[in-house]
Short mmCIF file of C-alpha atoms in Angstrom, two decimals:
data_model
loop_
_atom_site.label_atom_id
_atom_site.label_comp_id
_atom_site.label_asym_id
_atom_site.label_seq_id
_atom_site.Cartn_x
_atom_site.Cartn_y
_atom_site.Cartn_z
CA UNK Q 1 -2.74 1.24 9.72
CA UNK Q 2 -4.07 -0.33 13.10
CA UNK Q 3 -6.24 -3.29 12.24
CA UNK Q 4 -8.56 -1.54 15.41
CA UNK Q 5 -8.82 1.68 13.80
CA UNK Q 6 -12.55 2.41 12.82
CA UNK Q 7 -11.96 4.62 9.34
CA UNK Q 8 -14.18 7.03 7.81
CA UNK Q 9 -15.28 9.23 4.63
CA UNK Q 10 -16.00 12.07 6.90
CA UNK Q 11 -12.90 11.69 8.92
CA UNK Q 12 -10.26 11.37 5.83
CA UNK Q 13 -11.99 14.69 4.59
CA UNK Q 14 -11.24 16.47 7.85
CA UNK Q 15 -7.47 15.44 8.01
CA UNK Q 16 -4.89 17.83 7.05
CA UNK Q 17 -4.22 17.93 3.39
CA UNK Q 18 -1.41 16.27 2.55
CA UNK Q 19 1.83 17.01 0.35
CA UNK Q 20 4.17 14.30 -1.22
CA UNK Q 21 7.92 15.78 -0.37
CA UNK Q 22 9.84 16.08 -3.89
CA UNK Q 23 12.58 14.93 -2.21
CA UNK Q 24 11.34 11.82 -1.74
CA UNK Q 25 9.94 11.32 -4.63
CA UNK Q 26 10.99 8.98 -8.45
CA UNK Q 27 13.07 10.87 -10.41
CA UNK Q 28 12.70 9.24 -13.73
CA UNK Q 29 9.99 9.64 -16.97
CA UNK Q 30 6.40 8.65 -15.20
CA UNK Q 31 4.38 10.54 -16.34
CA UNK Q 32 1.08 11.62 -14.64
CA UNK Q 33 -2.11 11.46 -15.32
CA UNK Q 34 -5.44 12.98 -13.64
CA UNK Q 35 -8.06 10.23 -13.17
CA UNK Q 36 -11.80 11.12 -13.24
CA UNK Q 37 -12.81 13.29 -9.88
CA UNK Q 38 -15.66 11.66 -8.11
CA UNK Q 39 -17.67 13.30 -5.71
CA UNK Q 40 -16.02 15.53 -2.77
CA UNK Q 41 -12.52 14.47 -3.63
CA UNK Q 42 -10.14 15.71 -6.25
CA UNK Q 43 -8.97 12.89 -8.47
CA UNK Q 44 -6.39 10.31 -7.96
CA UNK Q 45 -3.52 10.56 -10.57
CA UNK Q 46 -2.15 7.09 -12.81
CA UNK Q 47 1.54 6.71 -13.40
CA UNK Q 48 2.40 4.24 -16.14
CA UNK Q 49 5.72 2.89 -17.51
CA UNK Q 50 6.66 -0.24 -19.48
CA UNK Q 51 9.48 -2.84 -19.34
CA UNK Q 52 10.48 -6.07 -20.29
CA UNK Q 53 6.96 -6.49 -22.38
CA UNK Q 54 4.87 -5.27 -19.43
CA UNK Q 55 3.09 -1.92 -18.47
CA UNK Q 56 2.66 -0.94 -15.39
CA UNK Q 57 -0.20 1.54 -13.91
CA UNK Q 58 0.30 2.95 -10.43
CA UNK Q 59 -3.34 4.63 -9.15
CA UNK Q 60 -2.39 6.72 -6.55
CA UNK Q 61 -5.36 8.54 -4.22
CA UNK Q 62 -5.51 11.83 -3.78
CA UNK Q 63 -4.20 13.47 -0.70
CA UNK Q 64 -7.41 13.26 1.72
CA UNK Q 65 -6.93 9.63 1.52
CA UNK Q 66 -3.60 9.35 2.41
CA UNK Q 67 -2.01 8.72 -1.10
CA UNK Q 68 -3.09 5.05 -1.05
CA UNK Q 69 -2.32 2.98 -3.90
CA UNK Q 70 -3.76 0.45 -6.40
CA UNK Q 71 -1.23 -1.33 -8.59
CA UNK Q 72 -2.59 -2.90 -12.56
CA UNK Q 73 -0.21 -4.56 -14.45
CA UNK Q 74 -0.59 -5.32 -18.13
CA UNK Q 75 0.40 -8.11 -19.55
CA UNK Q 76 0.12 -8.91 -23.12
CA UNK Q 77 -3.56 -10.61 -22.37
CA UNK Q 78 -4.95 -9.99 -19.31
CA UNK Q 79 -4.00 -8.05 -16.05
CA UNK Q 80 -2.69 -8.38 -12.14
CA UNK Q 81 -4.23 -5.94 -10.03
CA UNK Q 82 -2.88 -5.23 -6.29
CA UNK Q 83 -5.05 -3.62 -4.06
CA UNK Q 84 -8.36 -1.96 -4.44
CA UNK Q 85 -7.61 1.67 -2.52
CA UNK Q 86 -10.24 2.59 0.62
CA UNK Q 87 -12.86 4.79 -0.28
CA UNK Q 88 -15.59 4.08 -3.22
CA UNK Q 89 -14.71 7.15 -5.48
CA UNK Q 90 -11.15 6.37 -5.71
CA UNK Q 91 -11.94 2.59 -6.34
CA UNK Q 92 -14.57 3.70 -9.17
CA UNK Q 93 -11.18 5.42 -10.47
CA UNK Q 94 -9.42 2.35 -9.86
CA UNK Q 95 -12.19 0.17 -11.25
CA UNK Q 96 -12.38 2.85 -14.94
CA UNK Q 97 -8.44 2.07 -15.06
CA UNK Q 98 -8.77 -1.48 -15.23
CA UNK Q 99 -11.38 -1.38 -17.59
CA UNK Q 100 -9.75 1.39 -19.97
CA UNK Q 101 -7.07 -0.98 -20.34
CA UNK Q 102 -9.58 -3.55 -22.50
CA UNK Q 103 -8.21 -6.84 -20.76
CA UNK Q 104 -9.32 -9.26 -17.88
CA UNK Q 105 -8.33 -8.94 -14.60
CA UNK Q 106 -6.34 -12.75 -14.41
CA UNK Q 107 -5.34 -12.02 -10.80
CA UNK Q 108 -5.96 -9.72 -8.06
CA UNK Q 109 -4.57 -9.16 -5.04
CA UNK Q 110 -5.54 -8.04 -1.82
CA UNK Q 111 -1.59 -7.12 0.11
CA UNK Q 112 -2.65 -6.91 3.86
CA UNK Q 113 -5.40 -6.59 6.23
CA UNK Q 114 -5.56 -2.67 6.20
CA UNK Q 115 -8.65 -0.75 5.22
CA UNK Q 116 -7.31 1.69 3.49
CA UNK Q 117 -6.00 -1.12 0.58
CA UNK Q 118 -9.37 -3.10 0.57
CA UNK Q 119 -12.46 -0.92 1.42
CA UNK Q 120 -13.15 0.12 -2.13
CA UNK Q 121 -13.41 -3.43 -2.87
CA UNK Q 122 -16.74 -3.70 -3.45
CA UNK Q 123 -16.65 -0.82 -5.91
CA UNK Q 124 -14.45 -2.24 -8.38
CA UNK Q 125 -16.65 -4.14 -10.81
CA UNK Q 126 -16.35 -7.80 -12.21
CA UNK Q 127 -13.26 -8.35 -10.19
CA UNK Q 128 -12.64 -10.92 -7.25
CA UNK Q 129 -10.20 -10.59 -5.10
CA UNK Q 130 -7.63 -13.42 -3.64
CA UNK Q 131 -5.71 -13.03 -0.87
CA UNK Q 132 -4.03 -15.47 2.36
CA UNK Q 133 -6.05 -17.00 4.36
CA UNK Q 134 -4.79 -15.02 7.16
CA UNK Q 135 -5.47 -11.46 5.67
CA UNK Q 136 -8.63 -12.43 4.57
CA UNK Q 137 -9.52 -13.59 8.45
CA UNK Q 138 -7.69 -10.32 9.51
CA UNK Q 139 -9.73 -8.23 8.16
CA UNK Q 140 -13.32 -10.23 8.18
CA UNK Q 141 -14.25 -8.53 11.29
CA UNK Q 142 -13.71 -5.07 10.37
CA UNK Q 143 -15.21 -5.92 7.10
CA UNK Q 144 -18.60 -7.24 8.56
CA UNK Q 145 -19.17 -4.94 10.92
CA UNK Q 146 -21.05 -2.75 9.18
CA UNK Q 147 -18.69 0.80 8.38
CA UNK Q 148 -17.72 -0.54 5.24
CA UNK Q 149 -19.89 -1.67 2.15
CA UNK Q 150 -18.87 -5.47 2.61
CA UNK Q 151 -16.56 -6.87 0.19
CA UNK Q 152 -17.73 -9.81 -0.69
CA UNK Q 153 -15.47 -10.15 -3.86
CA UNK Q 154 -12.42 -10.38 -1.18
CA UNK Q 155 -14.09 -12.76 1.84
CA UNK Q 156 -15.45 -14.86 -0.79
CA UNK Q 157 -12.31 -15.20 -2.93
CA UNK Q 158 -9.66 -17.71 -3.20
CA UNK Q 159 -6.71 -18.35 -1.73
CA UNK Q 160 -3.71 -16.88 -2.70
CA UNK Q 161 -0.68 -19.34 -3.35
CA UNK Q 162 2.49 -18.27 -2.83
CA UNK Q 163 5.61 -18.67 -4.65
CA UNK Q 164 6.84 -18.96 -8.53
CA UNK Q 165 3.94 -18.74 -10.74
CA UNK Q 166 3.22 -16.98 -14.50
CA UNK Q 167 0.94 -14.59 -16.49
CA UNK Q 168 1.24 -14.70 -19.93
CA UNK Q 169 4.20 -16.64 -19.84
CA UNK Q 170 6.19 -13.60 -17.87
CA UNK Q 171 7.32 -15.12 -14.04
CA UNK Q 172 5.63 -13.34 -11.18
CA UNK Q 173 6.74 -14.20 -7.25
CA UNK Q 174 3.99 -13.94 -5.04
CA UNK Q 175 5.95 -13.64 -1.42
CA UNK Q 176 4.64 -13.27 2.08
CA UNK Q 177 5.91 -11.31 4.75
CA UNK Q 178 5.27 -11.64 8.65
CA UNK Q 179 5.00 -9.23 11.48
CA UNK Q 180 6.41 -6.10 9.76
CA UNK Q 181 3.97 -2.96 8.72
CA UNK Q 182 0.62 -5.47 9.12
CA UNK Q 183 0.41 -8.81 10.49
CA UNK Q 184 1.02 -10.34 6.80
CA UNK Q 185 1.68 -8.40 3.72
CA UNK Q 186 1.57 -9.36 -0.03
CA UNK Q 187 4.58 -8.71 -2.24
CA UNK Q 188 4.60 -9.42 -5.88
CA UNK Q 189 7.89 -9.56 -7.89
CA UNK Q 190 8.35 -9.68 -12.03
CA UNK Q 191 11.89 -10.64 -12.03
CA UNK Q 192 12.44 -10.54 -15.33
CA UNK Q 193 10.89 -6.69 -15.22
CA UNK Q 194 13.03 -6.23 -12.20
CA UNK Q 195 10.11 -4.62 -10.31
CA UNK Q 196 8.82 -5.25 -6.65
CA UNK Q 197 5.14 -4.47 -5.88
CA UNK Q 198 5.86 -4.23 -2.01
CA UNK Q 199 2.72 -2.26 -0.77
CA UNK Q 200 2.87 -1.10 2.55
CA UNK Q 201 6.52 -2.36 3.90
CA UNK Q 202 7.62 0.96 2.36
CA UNK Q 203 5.65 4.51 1.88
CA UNK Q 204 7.10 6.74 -0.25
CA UNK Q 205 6.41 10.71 0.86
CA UNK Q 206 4.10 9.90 3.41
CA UNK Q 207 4.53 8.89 7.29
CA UNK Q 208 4.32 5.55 8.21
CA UNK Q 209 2.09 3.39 10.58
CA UNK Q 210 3.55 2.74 13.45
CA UNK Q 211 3.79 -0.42 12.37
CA UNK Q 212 3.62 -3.90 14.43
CA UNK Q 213 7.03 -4.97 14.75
CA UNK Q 214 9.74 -2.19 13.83
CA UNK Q 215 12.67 -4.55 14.74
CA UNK Q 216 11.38 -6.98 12.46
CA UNK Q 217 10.01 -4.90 9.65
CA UNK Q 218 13.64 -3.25 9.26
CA UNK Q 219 15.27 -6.72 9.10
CA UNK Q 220 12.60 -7.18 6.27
CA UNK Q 221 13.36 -4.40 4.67
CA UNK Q 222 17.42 -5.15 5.26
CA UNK Q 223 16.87 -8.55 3.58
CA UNK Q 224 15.04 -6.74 0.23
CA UNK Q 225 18.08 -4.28 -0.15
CA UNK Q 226 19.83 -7.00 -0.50
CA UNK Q 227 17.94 -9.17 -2.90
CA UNK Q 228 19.36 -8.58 -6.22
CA UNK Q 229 15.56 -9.49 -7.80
CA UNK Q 230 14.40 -6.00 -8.76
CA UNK Q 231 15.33 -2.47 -9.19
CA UNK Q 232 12.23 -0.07 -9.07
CA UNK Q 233 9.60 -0.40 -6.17
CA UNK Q 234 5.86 0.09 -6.62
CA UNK Q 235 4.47 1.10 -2.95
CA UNK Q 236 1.73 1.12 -0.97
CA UNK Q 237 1.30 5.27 -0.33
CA UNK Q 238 2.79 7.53 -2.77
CA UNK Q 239 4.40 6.94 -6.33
CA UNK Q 240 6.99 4.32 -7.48
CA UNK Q 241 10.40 4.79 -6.60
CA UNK Q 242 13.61 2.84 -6.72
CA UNK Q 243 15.35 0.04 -4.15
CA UNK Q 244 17.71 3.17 -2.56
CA UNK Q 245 13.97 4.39 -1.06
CA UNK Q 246 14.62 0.94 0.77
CA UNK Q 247 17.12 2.72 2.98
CA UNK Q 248 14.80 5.59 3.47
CA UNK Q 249 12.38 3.34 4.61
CA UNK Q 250 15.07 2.11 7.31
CA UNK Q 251 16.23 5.11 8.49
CA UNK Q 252 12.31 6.07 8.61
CA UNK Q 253 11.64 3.36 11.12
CA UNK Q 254 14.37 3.39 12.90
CA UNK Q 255 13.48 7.46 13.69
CA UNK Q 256 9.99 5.97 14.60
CA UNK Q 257 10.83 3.34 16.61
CA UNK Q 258 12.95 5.73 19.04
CA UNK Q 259 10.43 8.35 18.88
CA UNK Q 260 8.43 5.53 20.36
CA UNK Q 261 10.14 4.23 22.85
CA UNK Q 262 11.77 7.18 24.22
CA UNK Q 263 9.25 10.14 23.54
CA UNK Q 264 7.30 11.09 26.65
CA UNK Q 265 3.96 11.40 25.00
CA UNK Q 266 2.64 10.26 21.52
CA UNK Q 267 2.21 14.45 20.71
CA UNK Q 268 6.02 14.17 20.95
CA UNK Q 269 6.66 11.36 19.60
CA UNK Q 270 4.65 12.52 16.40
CA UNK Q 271 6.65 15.91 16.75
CA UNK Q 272 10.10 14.01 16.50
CA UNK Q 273 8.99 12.39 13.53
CA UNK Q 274 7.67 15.66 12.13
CA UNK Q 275 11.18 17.21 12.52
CA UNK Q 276 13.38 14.29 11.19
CA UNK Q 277 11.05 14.29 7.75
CA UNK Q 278 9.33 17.61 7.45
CA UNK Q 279 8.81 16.93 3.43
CA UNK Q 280 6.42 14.25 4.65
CA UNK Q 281 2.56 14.52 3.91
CA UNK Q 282 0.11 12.39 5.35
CA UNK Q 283 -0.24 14.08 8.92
CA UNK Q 284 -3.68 12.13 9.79
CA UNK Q 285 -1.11 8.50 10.07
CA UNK Q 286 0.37 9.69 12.82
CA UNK Q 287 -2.32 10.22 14.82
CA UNK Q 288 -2.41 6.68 15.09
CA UNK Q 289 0.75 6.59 17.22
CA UNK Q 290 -1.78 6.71 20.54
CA UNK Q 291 -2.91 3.26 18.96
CA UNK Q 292 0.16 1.81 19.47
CA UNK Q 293 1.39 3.38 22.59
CA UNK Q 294 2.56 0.61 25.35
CA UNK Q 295 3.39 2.75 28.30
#
């Protein structure tokens, strides 16, 4: 989403509902389950599975709010959390996950400078956020300026280091990515779990953001299909899925960088994108194509 883009309750509530295409979706044993509604919006939905020692719980927001995600993984002791979702009923949901669970949040994560993965921030209890120095400056403006409660637990946490580190003795790569969906972006990888927490460089069911460099963020994504590190993908809209939704995430661009630069409007460059993935939900995302529209 456009770091410009002024977000709101009122207007998430208004967008067209949205449907997750089956097609697109993981085909394996998650199994889903309803959190808590809160307030005007139906409840988000948790989707667990465990590997290599580790559990992981995918939060992901109901429809209105664009399917956003919030990532907790359980280690044997404590827990990493990525993301805190936009809105404060789904990050109460988000917050009663991590708290269910019985363990302390270790480290967590804040992926990119986006709204819709920090403005429930504040809502999420006991928990400070880290995050790169650049994200966090990305997004201080936005985040002071008075539409969102201001999350102090993310402009007043630490820096986020990147590279090799552990939690509970399992290995976890923190890894930063330029210039692709968002400015900077956040990915975590368990090697040893073979899973990729890549947030926003791939949506799964859900149109993209236009994005602010397509060339690039499709080399990105080239250079992950290749990397031999993990097999299963936890994303930033929609549920986990596995590295071949890597080449869906290709073709995906590739459709919406010609739509465009070749479309005569942004109505039809949204309606090419429309046709080429009609499964998709998330309709209010591309209304942010006039955002990004050079010509």
């Amino acid at each position: 989403m456009s770091q410009n883009s002024t977000f709101s309750r009122r207007s998430f509530l208004k967008a067209t509902t949205l449907t997750v295409g089956a097609a697109a979706l993981i085909r394996t044993a998650l199994t889903p389950h309803a959190a808590a509604a809160q307030g005007e919006l139906p409840a988000g939905t948790v989707h667990s599975f465990a590997t290599g020692g580790v559990t992981f719980h995918t939060y992901v927001s109901p429809a209105q709010t664009v399917n956003v995600t919030s990532h907790i993984v359980e280690f044997e002791d404590q827990l990493m959390v990525v993301d805190a979702t936009m809105l404060p009923p789904t990050a109460i949901e988000v917050s009663n996950l991590i708290a269910s669970t019985g363990k302390p949040v270790g480290l967590a994560i804040i992926s990119h400078e986006h709204p819709d993965h920090w403005g429930g921030a504040a809502f999420i209890e006991g928990v400070t956020f880290s995050t790169l120095p650049q994200v966090r400056e990305g997004l201080r403006g936005e985040a002071t300026g008075g539409d969102w409660p201001e999350p102090t637990n993310v402009l007043n946490g630490p820096d986020l280091t990147v590279g090799m580190m552990e939690m509970s003795g399992v290995p976890v790569e923190i890894r930063h990515y330029e210039n692709t969906e968002a400015p900077h972006i956040v990915v975590a990888v368990l090697p040893e779990q073979r899973v990729a927490i890549v947030q926003d460089l791939v949506y799964n069911g859900v149109y993209f953001a236009p994005g602010v460099d397509r060339a690039n963020w499709i080399a990105t994504l080239e250079g992950l299909r290749d990397d031999p590190a993990f097999d299963t993908l936890l994303v930033g809209h929609g549920l986990p899925t596995t590295r071949g939704d890597l080449d869906t995430a290709i073709a995906y661009i590739k459709v919406l960088d010609d739509a465009m630069t070749n479309a005569a409007t942004p109505d039809d460059a949204a309606a090419q994108i429309k046709a080429a993935f009609p499964g998709y939900g998330g309709e209010f995302l591309l209304s942010l194509i006039p955002e990004y529209w050079t010509r």
